[in-house]
PDB file of C-alpha atoms in Angstrom:
ATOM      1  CA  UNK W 335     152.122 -76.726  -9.506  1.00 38.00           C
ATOM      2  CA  UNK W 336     148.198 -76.930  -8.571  1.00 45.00           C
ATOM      3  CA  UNK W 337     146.652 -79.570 -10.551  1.00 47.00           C
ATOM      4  CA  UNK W 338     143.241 -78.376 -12.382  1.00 51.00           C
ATOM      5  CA  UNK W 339     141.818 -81.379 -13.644  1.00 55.00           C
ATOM      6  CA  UNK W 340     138.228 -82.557 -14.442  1.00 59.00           C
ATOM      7  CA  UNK W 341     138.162 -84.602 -10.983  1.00 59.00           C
ATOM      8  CA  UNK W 342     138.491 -81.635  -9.018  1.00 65.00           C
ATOM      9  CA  UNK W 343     135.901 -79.617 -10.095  1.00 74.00           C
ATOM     10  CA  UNK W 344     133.019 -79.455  -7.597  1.00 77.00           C
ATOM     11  CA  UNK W 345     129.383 -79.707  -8.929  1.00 83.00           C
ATOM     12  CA  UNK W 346     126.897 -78.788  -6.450  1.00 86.00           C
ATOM     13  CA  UNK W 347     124.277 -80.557  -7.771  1.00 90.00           C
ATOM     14  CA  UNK W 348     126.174 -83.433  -7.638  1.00 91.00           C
ATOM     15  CA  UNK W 349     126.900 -82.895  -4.114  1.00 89.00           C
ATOM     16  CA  UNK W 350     123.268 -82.425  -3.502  1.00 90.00           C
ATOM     17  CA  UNK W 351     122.012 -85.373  -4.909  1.00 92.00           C
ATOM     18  CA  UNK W 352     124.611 -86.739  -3.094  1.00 92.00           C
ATOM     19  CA  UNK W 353     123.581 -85.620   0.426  1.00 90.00           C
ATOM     20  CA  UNK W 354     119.604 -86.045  -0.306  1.00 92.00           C
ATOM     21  CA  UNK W 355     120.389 -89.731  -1.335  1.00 93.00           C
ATOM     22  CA  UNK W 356     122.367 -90.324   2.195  1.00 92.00           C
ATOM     23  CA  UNK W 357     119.378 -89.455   3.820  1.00 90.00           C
ATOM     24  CA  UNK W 358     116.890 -91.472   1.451  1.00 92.00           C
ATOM     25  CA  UNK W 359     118.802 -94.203   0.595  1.00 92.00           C
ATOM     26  CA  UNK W 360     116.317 -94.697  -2.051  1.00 92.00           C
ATOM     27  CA  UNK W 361     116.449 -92.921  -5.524  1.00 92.00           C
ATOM     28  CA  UNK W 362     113.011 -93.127  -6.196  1.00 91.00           C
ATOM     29  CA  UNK W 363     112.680 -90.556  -2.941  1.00 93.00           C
ATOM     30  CA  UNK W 364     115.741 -89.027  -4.179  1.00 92.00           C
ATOM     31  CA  UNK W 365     114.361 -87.952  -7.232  1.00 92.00           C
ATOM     32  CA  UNK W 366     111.085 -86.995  -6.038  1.00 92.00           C
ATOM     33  CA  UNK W 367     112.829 -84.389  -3.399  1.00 91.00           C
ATOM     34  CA  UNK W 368     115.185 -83.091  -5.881  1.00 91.00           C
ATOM     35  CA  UNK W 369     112.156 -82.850  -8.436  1.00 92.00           C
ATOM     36  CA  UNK W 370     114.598 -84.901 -10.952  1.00 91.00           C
ATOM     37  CA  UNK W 371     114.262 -88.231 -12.835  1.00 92.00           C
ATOM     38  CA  UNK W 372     115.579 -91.312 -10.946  1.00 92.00           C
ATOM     39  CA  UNK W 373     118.362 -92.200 -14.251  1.00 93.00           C
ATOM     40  CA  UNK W 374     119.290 -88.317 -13.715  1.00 94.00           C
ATOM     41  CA  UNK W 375     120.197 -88.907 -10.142  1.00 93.00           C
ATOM     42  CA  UNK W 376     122.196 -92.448 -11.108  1.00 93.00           C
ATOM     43  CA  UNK W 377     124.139 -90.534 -13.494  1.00 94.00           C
ATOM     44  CA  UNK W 378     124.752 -87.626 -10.650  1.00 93.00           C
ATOM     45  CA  UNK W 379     125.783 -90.399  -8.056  1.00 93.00           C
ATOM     46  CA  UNK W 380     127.971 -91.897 -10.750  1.00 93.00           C
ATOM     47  CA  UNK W 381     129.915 -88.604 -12.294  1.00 93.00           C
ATOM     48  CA  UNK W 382     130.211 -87.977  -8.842  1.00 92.00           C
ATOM     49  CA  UNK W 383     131.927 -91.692  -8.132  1.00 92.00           C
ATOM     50  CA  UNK W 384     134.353 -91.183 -10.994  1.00 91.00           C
ATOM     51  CA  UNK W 385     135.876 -88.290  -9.589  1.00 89.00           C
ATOM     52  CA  UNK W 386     136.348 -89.212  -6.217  1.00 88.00           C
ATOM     53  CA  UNK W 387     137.680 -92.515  -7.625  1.00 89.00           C
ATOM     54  CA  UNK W 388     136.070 -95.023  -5.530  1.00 90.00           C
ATOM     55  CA  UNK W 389     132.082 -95.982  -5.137  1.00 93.00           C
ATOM     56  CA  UNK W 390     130.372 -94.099  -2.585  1.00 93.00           C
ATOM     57  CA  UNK W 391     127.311 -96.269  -1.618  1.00 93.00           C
ATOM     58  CA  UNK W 392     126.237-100.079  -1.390  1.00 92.00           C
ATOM     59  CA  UNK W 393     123.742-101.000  -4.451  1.00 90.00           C
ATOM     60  CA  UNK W 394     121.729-103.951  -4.481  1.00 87.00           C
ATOM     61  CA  UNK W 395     118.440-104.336  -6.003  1.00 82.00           C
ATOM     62  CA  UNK W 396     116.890-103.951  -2.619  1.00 85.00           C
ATOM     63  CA  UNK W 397     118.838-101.706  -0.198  1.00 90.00           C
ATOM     64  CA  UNK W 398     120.962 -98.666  -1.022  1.00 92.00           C
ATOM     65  CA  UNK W 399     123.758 -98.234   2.144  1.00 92.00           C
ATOM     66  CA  UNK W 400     126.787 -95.657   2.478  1.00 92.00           C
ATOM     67  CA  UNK W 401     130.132 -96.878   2.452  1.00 94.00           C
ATOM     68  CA  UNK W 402     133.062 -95.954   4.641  1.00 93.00           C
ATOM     69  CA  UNK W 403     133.969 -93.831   1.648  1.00 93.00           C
ATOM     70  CA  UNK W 404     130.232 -91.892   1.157  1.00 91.00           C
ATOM     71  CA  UNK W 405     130.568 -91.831   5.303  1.00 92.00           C
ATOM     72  CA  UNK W 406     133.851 -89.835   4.826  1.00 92.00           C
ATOM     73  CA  UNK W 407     132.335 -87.604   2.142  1.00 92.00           C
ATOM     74  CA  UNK W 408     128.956 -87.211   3.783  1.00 91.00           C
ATOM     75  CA  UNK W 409     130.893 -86.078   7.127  1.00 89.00           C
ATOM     76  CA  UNK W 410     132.666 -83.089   5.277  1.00 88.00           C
ATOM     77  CA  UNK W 411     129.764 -82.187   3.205  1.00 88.00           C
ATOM     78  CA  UNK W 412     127.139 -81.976   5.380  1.00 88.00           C
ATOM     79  CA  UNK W 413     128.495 -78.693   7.895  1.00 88.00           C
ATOM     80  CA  UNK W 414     129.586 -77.164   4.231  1.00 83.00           C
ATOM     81  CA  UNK W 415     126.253 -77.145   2.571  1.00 82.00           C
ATOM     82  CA  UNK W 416     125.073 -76.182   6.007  1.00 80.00           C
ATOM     83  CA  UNK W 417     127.101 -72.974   6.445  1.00 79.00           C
ATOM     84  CA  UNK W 418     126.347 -72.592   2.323  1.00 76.00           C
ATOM     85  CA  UNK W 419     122.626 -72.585   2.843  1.00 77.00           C
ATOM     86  CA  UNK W 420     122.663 -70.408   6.139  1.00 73.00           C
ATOM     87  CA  UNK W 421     125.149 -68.237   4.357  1.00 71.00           C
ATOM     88  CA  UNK W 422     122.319 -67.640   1.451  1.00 71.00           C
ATOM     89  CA  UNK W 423     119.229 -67.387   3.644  1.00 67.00           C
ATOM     90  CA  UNK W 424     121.132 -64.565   5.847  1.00 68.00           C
ATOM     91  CA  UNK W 425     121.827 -62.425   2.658  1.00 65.00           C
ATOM     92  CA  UNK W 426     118.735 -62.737   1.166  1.00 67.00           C
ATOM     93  CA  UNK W 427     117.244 -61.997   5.040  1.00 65.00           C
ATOM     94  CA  UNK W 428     119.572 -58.888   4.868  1.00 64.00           C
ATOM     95  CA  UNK W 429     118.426 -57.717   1.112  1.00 60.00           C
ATOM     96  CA  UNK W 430     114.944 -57.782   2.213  1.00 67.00           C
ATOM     97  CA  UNK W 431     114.872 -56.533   5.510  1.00 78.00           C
ATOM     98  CA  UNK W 432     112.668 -57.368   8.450  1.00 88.00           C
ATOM     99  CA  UNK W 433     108.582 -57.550   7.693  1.00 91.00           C
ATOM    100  CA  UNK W 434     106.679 -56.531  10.264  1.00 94.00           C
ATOM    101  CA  UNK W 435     102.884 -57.373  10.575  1.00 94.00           C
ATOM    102  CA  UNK W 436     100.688 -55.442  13.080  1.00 94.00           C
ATOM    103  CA  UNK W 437      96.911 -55.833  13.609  1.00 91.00           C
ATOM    104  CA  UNK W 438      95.105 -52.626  12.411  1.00 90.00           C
ATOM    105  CA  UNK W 439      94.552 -50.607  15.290  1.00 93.00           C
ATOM    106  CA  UNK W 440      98.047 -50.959  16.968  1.00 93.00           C
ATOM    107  CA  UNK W 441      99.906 -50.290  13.673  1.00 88.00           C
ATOM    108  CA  UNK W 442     102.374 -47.634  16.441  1.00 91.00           C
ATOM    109  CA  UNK W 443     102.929 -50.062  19.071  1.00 93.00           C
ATOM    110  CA  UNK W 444     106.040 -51.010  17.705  1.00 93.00           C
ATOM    111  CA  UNK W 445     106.951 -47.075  16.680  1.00 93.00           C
ATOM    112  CA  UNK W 446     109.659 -46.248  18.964  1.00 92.00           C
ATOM    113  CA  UNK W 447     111.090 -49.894  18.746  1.00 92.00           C
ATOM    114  CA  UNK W 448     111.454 -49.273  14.948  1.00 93.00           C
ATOM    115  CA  UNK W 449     113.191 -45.983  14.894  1.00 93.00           C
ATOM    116  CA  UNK W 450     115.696 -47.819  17.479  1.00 94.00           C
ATOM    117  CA  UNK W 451     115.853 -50.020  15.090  1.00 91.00           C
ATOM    118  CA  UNK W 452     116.668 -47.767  12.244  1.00 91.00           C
ATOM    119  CA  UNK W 453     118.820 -45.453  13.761  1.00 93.00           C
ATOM    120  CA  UNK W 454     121.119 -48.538  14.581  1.00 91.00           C
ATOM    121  CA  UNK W 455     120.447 -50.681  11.131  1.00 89.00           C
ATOM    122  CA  UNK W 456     119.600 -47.294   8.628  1.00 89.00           C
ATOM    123  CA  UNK W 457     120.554 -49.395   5.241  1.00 84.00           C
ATOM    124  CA  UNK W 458     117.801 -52.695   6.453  1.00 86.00           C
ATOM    125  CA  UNK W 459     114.348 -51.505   5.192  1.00 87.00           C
ATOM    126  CA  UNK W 460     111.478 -52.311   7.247  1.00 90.00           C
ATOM    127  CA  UNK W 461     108.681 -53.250   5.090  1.00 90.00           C
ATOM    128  CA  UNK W 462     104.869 -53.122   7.182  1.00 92.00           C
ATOM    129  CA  UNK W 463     102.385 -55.437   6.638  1.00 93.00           C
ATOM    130  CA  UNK W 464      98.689 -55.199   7.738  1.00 93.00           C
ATOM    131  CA  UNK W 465      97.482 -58.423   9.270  1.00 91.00           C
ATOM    132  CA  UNK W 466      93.712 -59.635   8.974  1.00 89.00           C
ATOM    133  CA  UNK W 467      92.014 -60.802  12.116  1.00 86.00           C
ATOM    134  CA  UNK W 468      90.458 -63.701  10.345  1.00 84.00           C
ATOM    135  CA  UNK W 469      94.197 -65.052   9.663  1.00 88.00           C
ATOM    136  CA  UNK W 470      95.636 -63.417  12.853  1.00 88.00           C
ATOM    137  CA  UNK W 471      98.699 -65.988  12.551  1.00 91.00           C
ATOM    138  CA  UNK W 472      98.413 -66.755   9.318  1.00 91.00           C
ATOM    139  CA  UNK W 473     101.129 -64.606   7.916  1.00 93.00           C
ATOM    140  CA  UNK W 474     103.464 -65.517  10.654  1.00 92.00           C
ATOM    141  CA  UNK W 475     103.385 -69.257   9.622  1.00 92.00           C
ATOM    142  CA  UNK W 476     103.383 -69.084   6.133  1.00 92.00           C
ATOM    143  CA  UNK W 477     106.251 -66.922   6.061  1.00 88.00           C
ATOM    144  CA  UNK W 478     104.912 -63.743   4.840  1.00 91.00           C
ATOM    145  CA  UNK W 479     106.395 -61.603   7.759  1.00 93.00           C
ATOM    146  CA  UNK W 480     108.763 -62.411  10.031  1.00 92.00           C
ATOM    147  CA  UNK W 481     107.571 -60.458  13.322  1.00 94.00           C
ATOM    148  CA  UNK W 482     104.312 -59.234  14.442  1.00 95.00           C
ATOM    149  CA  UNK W 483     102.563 -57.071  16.923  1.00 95.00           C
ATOM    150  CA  UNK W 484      99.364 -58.913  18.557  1.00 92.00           C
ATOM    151  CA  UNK W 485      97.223 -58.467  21.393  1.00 92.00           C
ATOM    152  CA  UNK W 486      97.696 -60.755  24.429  1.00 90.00           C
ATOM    153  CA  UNK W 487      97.503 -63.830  25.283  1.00 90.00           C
ATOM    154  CA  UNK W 488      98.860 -65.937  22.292  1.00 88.00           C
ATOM    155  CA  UNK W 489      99.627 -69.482  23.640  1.00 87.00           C
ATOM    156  CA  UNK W 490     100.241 -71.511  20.525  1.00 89.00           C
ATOM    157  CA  UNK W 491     103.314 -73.948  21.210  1.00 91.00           C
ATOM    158  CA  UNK W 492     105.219 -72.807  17.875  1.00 93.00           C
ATOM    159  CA  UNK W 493     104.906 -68.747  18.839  1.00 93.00           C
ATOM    160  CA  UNK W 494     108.002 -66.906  20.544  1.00 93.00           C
ATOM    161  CA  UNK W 495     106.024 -64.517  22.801  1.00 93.00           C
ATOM    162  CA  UNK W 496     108.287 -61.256  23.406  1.00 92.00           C
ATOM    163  CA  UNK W 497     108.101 -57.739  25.020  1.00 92.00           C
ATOM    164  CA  UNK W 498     104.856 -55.855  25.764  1.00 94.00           C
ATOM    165  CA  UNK W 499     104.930 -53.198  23.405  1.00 94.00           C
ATOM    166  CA  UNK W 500     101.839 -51.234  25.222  1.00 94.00           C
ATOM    167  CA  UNK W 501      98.547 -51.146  26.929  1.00 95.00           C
ATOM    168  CA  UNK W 502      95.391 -49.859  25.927  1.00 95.00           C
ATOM    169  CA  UNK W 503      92.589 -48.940  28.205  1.00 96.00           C
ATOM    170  CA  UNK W 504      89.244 -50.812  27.195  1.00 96.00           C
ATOM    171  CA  UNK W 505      86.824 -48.830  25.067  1.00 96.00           C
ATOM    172  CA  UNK W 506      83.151 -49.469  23.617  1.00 96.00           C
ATOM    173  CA  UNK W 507      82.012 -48.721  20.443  1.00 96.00           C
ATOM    174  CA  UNK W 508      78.163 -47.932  20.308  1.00 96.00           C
ATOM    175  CA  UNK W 509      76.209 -45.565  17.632  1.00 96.00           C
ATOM    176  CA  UNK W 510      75.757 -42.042  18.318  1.00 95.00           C
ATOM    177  CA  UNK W 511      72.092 -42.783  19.165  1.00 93.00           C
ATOM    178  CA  UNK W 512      72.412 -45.664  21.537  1.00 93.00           C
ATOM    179  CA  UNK W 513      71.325 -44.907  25.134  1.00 92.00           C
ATOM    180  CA  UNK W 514      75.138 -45.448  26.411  1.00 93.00           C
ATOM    181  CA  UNK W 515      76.905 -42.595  24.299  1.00 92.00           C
ATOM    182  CA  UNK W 516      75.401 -39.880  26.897  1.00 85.00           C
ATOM    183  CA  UNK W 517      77.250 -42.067  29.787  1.00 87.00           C
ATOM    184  CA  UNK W 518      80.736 -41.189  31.010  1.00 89.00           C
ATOM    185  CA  UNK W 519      81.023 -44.834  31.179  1.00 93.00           C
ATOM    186  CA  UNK W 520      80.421 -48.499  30.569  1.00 94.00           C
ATOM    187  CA  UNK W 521      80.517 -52.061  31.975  1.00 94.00           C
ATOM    188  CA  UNK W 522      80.057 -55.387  32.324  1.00 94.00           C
ATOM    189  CA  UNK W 523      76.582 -55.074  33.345  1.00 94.00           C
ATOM    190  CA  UNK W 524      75.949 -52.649  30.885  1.00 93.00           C
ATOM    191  CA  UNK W 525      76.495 -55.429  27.818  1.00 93.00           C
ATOM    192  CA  UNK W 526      73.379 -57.209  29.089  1.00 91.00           C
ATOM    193  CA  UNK W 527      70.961 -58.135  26.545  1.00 81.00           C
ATOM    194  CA  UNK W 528      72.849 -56.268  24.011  1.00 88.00           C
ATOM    195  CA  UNK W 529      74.309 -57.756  20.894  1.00 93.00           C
ATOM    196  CA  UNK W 530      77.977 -57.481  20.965  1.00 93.00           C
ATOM    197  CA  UNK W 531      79.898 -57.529  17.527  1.00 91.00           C
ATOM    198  CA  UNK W 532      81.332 -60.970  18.376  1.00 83.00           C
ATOM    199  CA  UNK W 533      85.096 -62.694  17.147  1.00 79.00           C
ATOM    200  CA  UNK W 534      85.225 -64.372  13.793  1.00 77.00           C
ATOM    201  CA  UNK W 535      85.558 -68.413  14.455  1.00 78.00           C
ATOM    202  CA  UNK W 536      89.221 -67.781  12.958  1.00 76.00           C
ATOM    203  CA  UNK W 537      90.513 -66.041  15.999  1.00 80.00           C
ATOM    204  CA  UNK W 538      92.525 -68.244  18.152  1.00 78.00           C
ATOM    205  CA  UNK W 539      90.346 -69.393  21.128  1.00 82.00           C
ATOM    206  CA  UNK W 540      92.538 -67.829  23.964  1.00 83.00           C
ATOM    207  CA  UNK W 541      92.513 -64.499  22.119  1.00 81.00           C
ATOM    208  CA  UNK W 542      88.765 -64.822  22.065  1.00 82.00           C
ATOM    209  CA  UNK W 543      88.183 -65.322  25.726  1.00 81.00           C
ATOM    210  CA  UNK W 544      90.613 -62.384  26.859  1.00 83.00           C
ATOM    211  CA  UNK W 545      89.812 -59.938  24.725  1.00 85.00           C
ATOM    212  CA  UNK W 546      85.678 -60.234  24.327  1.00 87.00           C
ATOM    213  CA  UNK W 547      83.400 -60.263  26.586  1.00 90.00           C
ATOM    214  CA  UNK W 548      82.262 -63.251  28.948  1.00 89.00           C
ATOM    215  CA  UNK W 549      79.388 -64.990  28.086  1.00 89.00           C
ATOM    216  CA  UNK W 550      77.409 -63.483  31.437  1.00 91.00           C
ATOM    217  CA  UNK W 551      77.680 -60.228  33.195  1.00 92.00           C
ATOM    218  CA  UNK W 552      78.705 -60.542  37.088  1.00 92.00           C
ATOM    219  CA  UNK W 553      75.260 -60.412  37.825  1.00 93.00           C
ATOM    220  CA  UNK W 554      74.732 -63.898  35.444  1.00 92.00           C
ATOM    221  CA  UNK W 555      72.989 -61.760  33.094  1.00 93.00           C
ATOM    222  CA  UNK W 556      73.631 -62.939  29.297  1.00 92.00           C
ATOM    223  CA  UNK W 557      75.685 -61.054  27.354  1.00 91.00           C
ATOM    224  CA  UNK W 558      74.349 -61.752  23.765  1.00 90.00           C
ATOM    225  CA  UNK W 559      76.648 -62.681  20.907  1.00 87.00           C
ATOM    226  CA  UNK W 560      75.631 -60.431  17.771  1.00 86.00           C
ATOM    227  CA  UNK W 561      76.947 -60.343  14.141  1.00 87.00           C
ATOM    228  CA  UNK W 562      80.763 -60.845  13.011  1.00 86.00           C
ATOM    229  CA  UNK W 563      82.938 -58.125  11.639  1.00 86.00           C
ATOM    230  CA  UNK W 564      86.169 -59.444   9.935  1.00 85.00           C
ATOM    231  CA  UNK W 565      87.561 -55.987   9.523  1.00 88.00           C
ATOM    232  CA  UNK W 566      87.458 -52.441  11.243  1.00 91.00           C
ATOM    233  CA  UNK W 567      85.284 -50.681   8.898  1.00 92.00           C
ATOM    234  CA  UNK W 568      82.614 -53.595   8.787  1.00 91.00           C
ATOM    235  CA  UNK W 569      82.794 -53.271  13.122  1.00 91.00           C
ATOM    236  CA  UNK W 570      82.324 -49.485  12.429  1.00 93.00           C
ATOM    237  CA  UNK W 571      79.755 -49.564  10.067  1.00 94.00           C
ATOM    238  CA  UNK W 572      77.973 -52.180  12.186  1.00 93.00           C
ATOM    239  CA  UNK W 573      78.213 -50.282  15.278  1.00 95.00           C
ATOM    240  CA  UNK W 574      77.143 -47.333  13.321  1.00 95.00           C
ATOM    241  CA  UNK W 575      73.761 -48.838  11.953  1.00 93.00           C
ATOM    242  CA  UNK W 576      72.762 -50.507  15.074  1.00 91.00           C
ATOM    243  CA  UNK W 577      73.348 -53.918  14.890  1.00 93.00           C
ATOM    244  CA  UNK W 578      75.502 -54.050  17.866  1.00 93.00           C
ATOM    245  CA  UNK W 579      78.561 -52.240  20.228  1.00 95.00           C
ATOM    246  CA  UNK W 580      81.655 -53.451  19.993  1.00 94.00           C
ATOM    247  CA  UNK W 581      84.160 -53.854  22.769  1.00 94.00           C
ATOM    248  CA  UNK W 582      87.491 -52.544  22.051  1.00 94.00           C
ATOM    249  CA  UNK W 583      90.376 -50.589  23.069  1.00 95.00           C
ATOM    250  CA  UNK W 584      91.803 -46.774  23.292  1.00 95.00           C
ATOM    251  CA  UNK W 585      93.525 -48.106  20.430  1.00 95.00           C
ATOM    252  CA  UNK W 586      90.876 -48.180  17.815  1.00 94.00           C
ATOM    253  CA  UNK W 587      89.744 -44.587  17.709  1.00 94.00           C
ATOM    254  CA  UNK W 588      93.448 -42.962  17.432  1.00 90.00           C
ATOM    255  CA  UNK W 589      93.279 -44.964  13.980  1.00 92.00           C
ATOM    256  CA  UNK W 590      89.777 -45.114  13.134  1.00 93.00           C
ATOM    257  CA  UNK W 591      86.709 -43.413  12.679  1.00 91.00           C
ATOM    258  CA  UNK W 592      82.851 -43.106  11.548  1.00 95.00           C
ATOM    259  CA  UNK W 593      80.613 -40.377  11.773  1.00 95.00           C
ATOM    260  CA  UNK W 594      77.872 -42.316  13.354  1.00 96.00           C
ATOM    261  CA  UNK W 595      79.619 -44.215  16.512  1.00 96.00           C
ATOM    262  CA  UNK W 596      81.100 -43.240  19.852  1.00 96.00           C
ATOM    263  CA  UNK W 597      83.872 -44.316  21.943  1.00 96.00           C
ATOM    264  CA  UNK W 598      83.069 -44.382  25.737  1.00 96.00           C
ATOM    265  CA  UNK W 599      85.118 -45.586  28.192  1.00 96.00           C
ATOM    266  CA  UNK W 600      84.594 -49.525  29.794  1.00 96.00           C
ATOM    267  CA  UNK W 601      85.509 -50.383  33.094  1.00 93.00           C
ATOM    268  CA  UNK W 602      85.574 -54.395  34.221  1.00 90.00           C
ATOM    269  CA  UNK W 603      87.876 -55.748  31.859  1.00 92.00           C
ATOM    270  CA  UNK W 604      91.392 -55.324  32.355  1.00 92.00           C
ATOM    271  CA  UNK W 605      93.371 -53.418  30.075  1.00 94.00           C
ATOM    272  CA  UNK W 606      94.577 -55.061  26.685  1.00 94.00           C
ATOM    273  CA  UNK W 607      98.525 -55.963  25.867  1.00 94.00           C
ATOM    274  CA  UNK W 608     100.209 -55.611  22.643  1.00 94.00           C
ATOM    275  CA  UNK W 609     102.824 -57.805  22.453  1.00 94.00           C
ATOM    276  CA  UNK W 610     105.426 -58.926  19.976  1.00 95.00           C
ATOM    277  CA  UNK W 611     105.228 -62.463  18.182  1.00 95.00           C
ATOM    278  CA  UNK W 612     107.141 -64.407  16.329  1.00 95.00           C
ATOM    279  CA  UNK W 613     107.653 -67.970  15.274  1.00 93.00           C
ATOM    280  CA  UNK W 614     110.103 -70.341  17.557  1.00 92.00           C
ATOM    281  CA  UNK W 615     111.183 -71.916  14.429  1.00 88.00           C
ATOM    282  CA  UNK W 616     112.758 -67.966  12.937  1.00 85.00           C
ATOM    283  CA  UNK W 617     116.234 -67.746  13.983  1.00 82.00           C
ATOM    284  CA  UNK W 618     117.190 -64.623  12.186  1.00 84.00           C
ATOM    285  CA  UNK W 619     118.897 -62.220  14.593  1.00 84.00           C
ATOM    286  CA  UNK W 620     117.767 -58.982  13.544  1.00 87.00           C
ATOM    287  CA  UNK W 621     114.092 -60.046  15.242  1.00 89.00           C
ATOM    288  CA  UNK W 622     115.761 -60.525  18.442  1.00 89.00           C
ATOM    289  CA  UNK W 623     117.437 -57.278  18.573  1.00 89.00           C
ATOM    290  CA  UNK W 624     114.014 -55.729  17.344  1.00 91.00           C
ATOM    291  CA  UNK W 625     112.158 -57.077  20.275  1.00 91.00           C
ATOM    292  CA  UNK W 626     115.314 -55.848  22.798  1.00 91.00           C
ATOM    293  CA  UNK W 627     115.036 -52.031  21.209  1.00 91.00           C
ATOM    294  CA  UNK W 628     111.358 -51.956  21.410  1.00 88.00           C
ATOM    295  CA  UNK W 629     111.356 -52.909  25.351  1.00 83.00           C
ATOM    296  CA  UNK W 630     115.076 -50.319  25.625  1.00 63.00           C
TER     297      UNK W 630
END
């Protein structure tokens, strides 16, 4: 006969409070973690005491210690509230999916990756998420997607880098009226004196340096910062009105467009990498196999 008593009944709270006070050992900090009053975590600790049938920790009006008997319970605890909160974050990982950020113009870099990535997983949903180039990492950190295509180089210590997605031939934006739309071609040389739509301060400083211009054409001529655009249409309309070219990729003109600016092609920069990202800290597996279909 199984015997169903009162002192076998697990609480979870109570374990909680439990395990958050073995790492405190303070119920002032105990409380303030669990977002609880301090008596309401004394009377956890205790309920909890009276059904294990023995104290659990060493109380004195100065310390708070574990005893061999909070040792043994903290010991087969801990792994189960472990596998209980991996257990949770996996299925709610699984209910929503993967969310995948891209920067505007390479929105299809990660196209062919995805159907993989479908045709293997068809019941996850893949939820895309435009990310601003003012917050280029943003998103990433604060959780709001869990993968994202980027243009090389991101070196930021808490970024998994992964595959090259694809490369994009440099372009330059100028108005329809500017001297270099009638050219076949651009480069270095031709930026200088001209104002050239510039990075917001937001973008991360190695991102800057590849992708824009230097600061001098090979000749030492000055290539001249001009105004900031924080989004494509503000770079187009810029471009379009005169107040500077903007140096982009092959990228930008297979997903936008004005009526007033040109694409030519610009030779003396090498070509520009999109890449997949994702934070070293996100271990859920389904990003992984994302990055291994999109490089298959």
């Amino acid at each position: 006969m199984v015997e169903n008593s009162d002192t076998d009944r697990i609480d979870p709270v109570e374990l909680q409070a439990f395990l958050v006070l073995a790492e405190e050992l303070h119920f002032g900090r105990t409380a303030a973690r669990l977002g609880l009053s301090q008596p309401r975590v004394s009377q956890l600790i205790r309920t909890l005491e009276r059904r294990i049938g023995r104290q659990l920790f060493h109380r004195t009006s100065r310390r708070v210690t574990l005893n061999a008997f909070g040792e043994q319970l903290l010991a087969g605890v801990r792994p189960a509230f472990a596998d209980l909160r991996r257990a949770i974050i996996d299925t709610r990982r699984a209910a929503r999916g993967v969310r995948v950020g891209f920067l505007g113009p390479y929105a299809s870099a990660l196209d062919t990756g995805m159907a993989r990535f479908r045709a293997r997983h068809p019941d996850c949903t893949i939820t895309r998420i435009q990310v601003p180039w003012i917050d280029i990492l943003g998103p990433l950190r604060r959780g709001e997607v869990d993968v994202q295509v980027c243009l090389a180089p991101i070196q930021q210590p808490d970024m998994m880098i992964g595959p090259v997605l694809a490369t994009y031939p440099r372009m330059l934006a100028v108005a329809r009226t500017h001297p270099l739309a009638g050219r076949g071609s651009a480069d270095l040389e031709d930026l200088a004196e001209l104002p050239v739509i510039g990075p917001d301060p937001a973008v991360t400083p190695e991102f800057a340096r590849e992708f824009w211009p230097p600061e001098t054409t090979p000749s030492g001529r000055p290539i001249r910062r001009g105004p900031q655009a924080r989004t494509e249409p503000e770079m187009l309309s810029a471009v379009a009105h005169g107040d500077g070219v903007f140096l982009t990729t092959a990228a930008m003109p297979s997903h936008f467009a004005h009526p007033g600016v040109m694409f030519v092609p610009f030779t003396g920069m090498p070509d520009a990498r999109a890449i997949l990202i994702w934070l070293s800290s996100n271990d859920y597996p389904k990003i992984a196999e994302l990055a291994e279909l999109a490089t298959g």
